[in-house]
Amino acid sequence: MLTRKTKVLVVDDTIVYRKAVSDVLKEIPGVEVVGVAHNGKIAVSKIKSLKPDLLTLDIEMPEMNGLEVLQYLQKHAPDISAIMVSTLTSEGGNMTMKALELGAYDFILKPNTSNIAESKKYLKENLAPLIKAFVTGRTAIGQMGTNRLVKKQSLKAKPAVQTKNKSTVPGRPGQRVPHNSSEIIAIGISTGGPNALARMMPMLPANIGVPIVIVQHMPPVFTKSLAASLNKKCRITVKEAENGEALAANVAYIAPGGKQMKLVAAADGVNRLVKITDDPPENSCKPSVDYLFRSVGDFYVGRATAVIMTGMGSDGTKGLQVLNQKNAYIIGQNEMSCVVYGMPKAPAELGLLDSVVPLDKIAGEILNSLK
């Protein structure tokens, strides 16, 4: 059983930020700050001697940037992970997508302040939960006798658990009618999401025949970068959703970061439109999976497939309760293939899931629900 602390190396070219990150990390149980570095070149030299488990890694640094450090880790230290620190810019969004493709665990935005007290407050709210999730996941892997997160995700998936007949699923009260062929797919996802979507969505055919709506917890700008990255990899079209556009088959719409997305009826009463709002966060999330899922339930009774995937927290559970009542077909990612088994956990425990499958089987399960 793994008992030693998770060793973290703080890498950033700003002294105030290095101090703030270090102070916050030292307050987290099970974490040890083993050093700091003010650029990637120094970080690489310290990695060899300090042997950290995790880096907090600034993307934009002199001499050797964060992406170059990740490339080094891929080649020379694949067991070391990183949480990226990015800026809220288009370039920052694009670089962050590349960082996630290079194996980064997740990312946060750099605090928009030079005040150390304000920076610490922001980091406690945003960085600390990611660190705790990483530590928890690492501990679980240690108990399984391996220290490779990638192996946990891709090689150790449990067999799929299928429960097709909704009227007999444990925890579902009352009699339920059989599910009809789905006319929409709704996906909720968070931590580990960009890489999970990049693995799952290219498995979907170009002529899937229905629209897909997605909430990935992300800040503004970054969802546009994510959509562009996925669009290059997928056979279907992937785009950041725009207010007022009509849903079209074979298109995936990603909710814009910092906004809420729901579906509404078009004036003709037949088509469905995307509505982007500035409604308040739900579950501290904006966009929120619950917010989207409820609206899907309003317009696709018995004709929707919902997918809940890797992520922290429980956003999506209340929306899935609504979709369950509206006879949607609900797919959950299994624990072993999640980076963080949070969002699928509560609906699984409540008996809301019709199938529980590893990441690489989700696309096939979606296609089965369309038949």
Coordinates of C-alpha atoms in Angstrom, one line a residue, residues 25-301:
L25 CA 0.6 22.8 -1.7
K26 CA 2.2 22.6 1.7
E27 CA -1.3 22.8 3.3
I28 CA -2.5 19.7 1.4
P29 CA -2.2 16.4 3.3
G30 CA -0.1 13.8 1.6
V31 CA 1.8 16.4 -0.5
E32 CA 5.5 17.4 -0.2
V33 CA 7.0 20.4 -2.2
V34 CA 10.4 19.1 -3.1
G35 CA 11.6 22.2 -5.0
V36 CA 10.9 25.1 -7.3
A37 CA 12.3 26.1 -10.7
H38 CA 12.0 29.4 -12.6
N39 CA 12.2 27.9 -16.1
G40 CA 11.9 24.5 -17.9
K41 CA 15.6 24.0 -18.3
I42 CA 16.2 24.2 -14.5
A43 CA 13.1 22.0 -13.9
V44 CA 14.5 19.2 -16.1
S45 CA 17.8 19.3 -14.2
K46 CA 16.0 19.1 -10.9
I47 CA 13.7 16.3 -12.0
K48 CA 16.7 14.0 -12.2
S49 CA 17.7 14.5 -8.6
L50 CA 14.4 15.3 -6.9
K51 CA 12.3 12.6 -8.7
P52 CA 8.9 14.4 -8.3
D53 CA 5.6 12.6 -8.9
L54 CA 4.0 15.8 -10.3
L55 CA 4.9 19.2 -11.6
T56 CA 2.9 22.4 -11.5
L57 CA 4.1 23.7 -14.8
D58 CA 3.8 27.1 -16.4
I59 CA 3.3 26.9 -20.1
E60 CA 5.0 30.1 -21.2
M61 CA 8.6 30.4 -19.8
P62 CA 12.0 31.5 -21.1
E63 CA 14.7 29.1 -22.3
M64 CA 12.4 26.0 -22.2
N65 CA 8.6 26.3 -22.1
G66 CA 6.1 23.9 -20.5
L67 CA 5.4 22.0 -23.7
E68 CA 9.1 21.3 -24.1
V69 CA 9.2 20.0 -20.6
L70 CA 6.2 17.7 -21.3
Q71 CA 8.0 16.3 -24.3
Y72 CA 11.0 15.6 -22.1
L73 CA 8.8 13.8 -19.6
Q74 CA 7.2 11.7 -22.3
K75 CA 10.6 10.5 -23.4
H76 CA 12.6 10.3 -20.2
A77 CA 10.2 10.3 -17.2
P78 CA 6.7 9.1 -18.3
D79 CA 5.7 8.3 -14.7
I80 CA 5.8 12.0 -13.9
S81 CA 2.6 14.0 -14.5
A82 CA 1.9 17.7 -14.7
I83 CA -0.8 20.2 -14.0
M84 CA -0.4 23.1 -16.4
V85 CA -0.8 26.8 -15.6
S86 CA -2.1 28.8 -18.5
T87 CA -3.3 32.2 -19.5
L88 CA -6.8 33.1 -20.6
T89 CA -5.8 33.8 -24.2
S90 CA -6.4 32.1 -27.6
E91 CA -2.7 31.2 -27.7
G92 CA -2.9 29.9 -24.1
G93 CA -6.0 27.8 -25.0
N94 CA -4.2 26.2 -28.0
M95 CA -1.0 25.5 -26.1
T96 CA -3.1 24.0 -23.3
M97 CA -4.8 21.6 -25.7
K98 CA -1.3 20.6 -26.9
A99 CA -0.2 20.1 -23.3
L100 CA -3.1 17.8 -22.6
E101 CA -2.3 15.8 -25.8
L102 CA 1.3 15.5 -24.4
G103 CA 0.0 13.8 -21.3
A104 CA -0.7 16.7 -18.8
Y105 CA -3.1 15.7 -16.1
D106 CA -5.1 18.9 -16.2
F107 CA -4.7 22.6 -16.2
I108 CA -5.7 25.8 -14.3
L109 CA -5.6 29.4 -15.3
K110 CA -2.9 31.6 -13.8
P111 CA -4.4 34.0 -11.2
N112 CA -5.0 37.4 -12.7
T113 CA -3.3 39.2 -9.8
S114 CA 0.1 39.9 -8.3
N115 CA -1.3 40.0 -4.8
I116 CA -0.1 36.8 -3.0
A117 CA -3.1 36.6 -0.7
E118 CA -5.5 36.8 -3.6
S119 CA -3.4 34.3 -5.5
K120 CA -3.5 31.8 -2.6
K121 CA -7.3 32.1 -2.3
Y122 CA -7.7 31.4 -6.0
L123 CA -5.3 28.5 -5.9
K124 CA -7.1 26.9 -2.9
E125 CA -10.3 27.0 -4.8
N126 CA -8.9 25.8 -8.2
L127 CA -5.5 24.0 -7.8
A128 CA -6.0 22.2 -4.5
P129 CA -9.0 20.0 -5.7
L130 CA -6.9 18.9 -8.7
I131 CA -3.9 18.0 -6.5
K132 CA -6.2 16.1 -4.1
A133 CA -7.7 14.2 -7.0
F134 CA -4.2 13.4 -8.3
V135 CA -3.1 12.2 -4.9
T136 CA -6.2 10.1 -4.5
G137 CA -5.8 8.5 -7.9
R138 CA -2.1 7.8 -7.3
T139 CA -2.9 6.2 -4.0
A140 CA -5.5 3.9 -5.7
I141 CA -2.9 3.0 -8.3
G142 CA -0.4 2.2 -5.6
Q143 CA -2.9 -0.2 -4.0
M144 CA -3.2 -2.0 -7.3
G145 CA 0.6 -2.5 -7.5
T146 CA 1.3 -0.1 -10.3
N147 CA 2.4 3.5 -10.6
R148 CA 1.3 4.2 -14.1
L149 CA -1.9 6.2 -14.5
V150 CA -2.0 5.5 -18.2
K151 CA -2.0 1.8 -17.6
K152 CA -4.9 2.3 -15.2
Q153 CA -6.9 4.1 -17.8
S154 CA -6.3 2.0 -20.9
L155 CA -5.4 -1.5 -19.8
K156 CA -7.2 -2.2 -16.5
A157 CA -10.8 -1.5 -17.5
K158 CA -13.4 -3.7 -15.9
P159 CA -15.8 -5.6 -18.2
A160 CA -18.9 -3.6 -19.4
V161 CA -22.0 -3.9 -17.2
Q162 CA -25.1 -3.9 -19.3
T163 CA -28.6 -3.3 -18.1
K164 CA -30.8 -2.8 -21.1
N165 CA -34.3 -3.2 -19.6
K166 CA -35.1 0.0 -17.8
S167 CA -38.1 -1.4 -15.9
T168 CA -35.8 -3.9 -14.1
V169 CA -32.8 -1.7 -13.3
P170 CA -32.2 -1.7 -9.5
G171 CA -33.1 1.7 -7.9
R172 CA -35.6 2.7 -10.6
P173 CA -39.0 3.0 -9.1
G174 CA -42.1 2.0 -11.1
Q175 CA -42.7 0.5 -14.5
R176 CA -40.8 2.0 -17.4
V177 CA -41.5 1.7 -21.1
P178 CA -38.8 0.5 -23.5
H179 CA -36.3 3.1 -24.8
N180 CA -36.8 4.2 -28.4
S181 CA -34.0 4.9 -30.9
S182 CA -32.2 8.0 -29.7
E183 CA -32.3 11.3 -31.7
I184 CA -29.7 13.2 -29.7
I185 CA -26.6 12.4 -27.7
A186 CA -25.7 14.5 -24.6
I187 CA -22.3 14.2 -22.9
G188 CA -21.1 15.6 -19.6
I189 CA -17.4 15.5 -18.7
S190 CA -14.7 17.3 -16.7
T191 CA -11.3 16.4 -15.4
G192 CA -9.5 14.3 -18.0
G193 CA -12.1 15.2 -20.5
P194 CA -10.2 16.6 -23.5
N195 CA -8.1 13.4 -23.8
A196 CA -11.1 11.2 -23.1
L197 CA -13.1 12.9 -25.8
A198 CA -10.1 12.8 -28.2
R199 CA -10.1 9.0 -27.8
M200 CA -13.8 8.4 -27.9
M201 CA -15.2 10.8 -30.5
P202 CA -13.0 9.8 -33.5
M203 CA -14.7 6.3 -33.1
L204 CA -18.0 7.9 -34.1
P205 CA -18.9 7.7 -37.8
A206 CA -19.3 10.7 -40.0
N207 CA -23.0 9.8 -40.7
I208 CA -24.0 9.1 -37.1
G209 CA -27.3 10.8 -38.0
V210 CA -28.0 12.8 -34.8
P211 CA -26.6 15.9 -33.1
I212 CA -24.3 15.7 -30.1
V213 CA -24.3 18.3 -27.3
I214 CA -21.4 18.4 -24.8
V215 CA -20.6 20.2 -21.6
Q216 CA -16.9 20.0 -20.8
H217 CA -16.0 22.1 -17.7
M218 CA -13.6 24.7 -19.1
P219 CA -13.1 28.5 -18.9
P220 CA -13.9 30.8 -21.8
V221 CA -11.7 30.6 -24.9
F222 CA -10.5 27.1 -24.1
T223 CA -13.7 25.5 -25.3
K224 CA -13.1 27.0 -28.7
S225 CA -9.6 25.5 -28.7
L226 CA -10.9 22.2 -27.6
A227 CA -13.6 22.2 -30.4
A228 CA -11.0 23.0 -33.0
S229 CA -8.6 20.3 -31.8
L230 CA -11.4 17.7 -31.8
N231 CA -12.7 18.8 -35.2
K232 CA -9.3 17.9 -36.7
K233 CA -9.4 14.4 -35.2
C234 CA -13.1 13.4 -35.7
R235 CA -15.1 12.4 -38.7
I236 CA -18.1 14.4 -37.5
T237 CA -18.0 18.2 -37.3
V238 CA -17.1 19.6 -33.8
K239 CA -17.7 23.2 -33.0
E240 CA -18.2 25.6 -30.1
A241 CA -21.9 26.2 -29.9
E242 CA -23.4 29.5 -30.9
N243 CA -26.5 31.1 -29.6
G244 CA -29.6 30.5 -31.8
E245 CA -28.2 27.9 -34.1
A246 CA -30.4 25.0 -35.1
L247 CA -29.2 21.5 -34.1
A248 CA -28.0 19.5 -37.1
A249 CA -27.2 15.8 -37.4
N250 CA -23.5 14.8 -37.5
V251 CA -22.4 17.9 -35.6
A252 CA -21.1 18.0 -32.0
Y253 CA -21.8 21.3 -30.1
I254 CA -19.5 22.1 -27.2
A255 CA -20.9 24.6 -24.6
P256 CA -18.8 27.8 -24.5
G257 CA -16.8 28.2 -21.3
G258 CA -18.1 30.7 -18.8
K259 CA -21.7 30.3 -20.2
Q260 CA -24.6 28.0 -19.8
M261 CA -26.1 26.0 -22.7
K262 CA -29.6 24.6 -23.1
L263 CA -31.9 23.5 -25.8
V264 CA -35.1 25.4 -26.7
A265 CA -37.9 25.0 -29.3
A266 CA -37.6 26.8 -32.6
A267 CA -40.6 29.0 -33.8
D268 CA -41.7 26.2 -36.1
G269 CA -42.2 23.9 -33.1
V270 CA -40.2 21.2 -34.9
N271 CA -36.5 22.1 -34.7
R272 CA -34.4 22.6 -31.6
L273 CA -32.1 25.5 -31.1
V274 CA -29.1 26.1 -29.0
K275 CA -29.6 28.8 -26.4
I276 CA -26.5 30.3 -24.7
T277 CA -27.2 32.1 -21.5
D278 CA -25.4 33.9 -18.7
D279 CA -27.5 32.1 -16.0
P280 CA -25.7 31.5 -12.7
P281 CA -23.4 28.5 -12.1
E282 CA -24.8 25.2 -10.9
N283 CA -22.6 23.0 -8.8
S284 CA -20.1 25.8 -9.1
C285 CA -19.9 25.0 -12.8
K286 CA -20.5 27.2 -15.8
P287 CA -21.2 25.5 -18.1
S288 CA -23.1 22.9 -16.1
V289 CA -24.0 19.4 -17.1
D290 CA -27.2 19.5 -15.1
Y291 CA -28.3 22.7 -16.8
L292 CA -27.9 21.1 -20.3
F293 CA -29.3 17.6 -19.4
R294 CA -32.5 19.0 -18.0
S295 CA -33.3 20.8 -21.3
V296 CA -32.5 17.6 -23.3
G297 CA -35.1 15.8 -21.1
D298 CA -37.7 18.5 -22.0
F299 CA -37.6 17.9 -25.7
Y300 CA -36.4 14.3 -26.2
V301 CA -38.6 12.1 -24.0

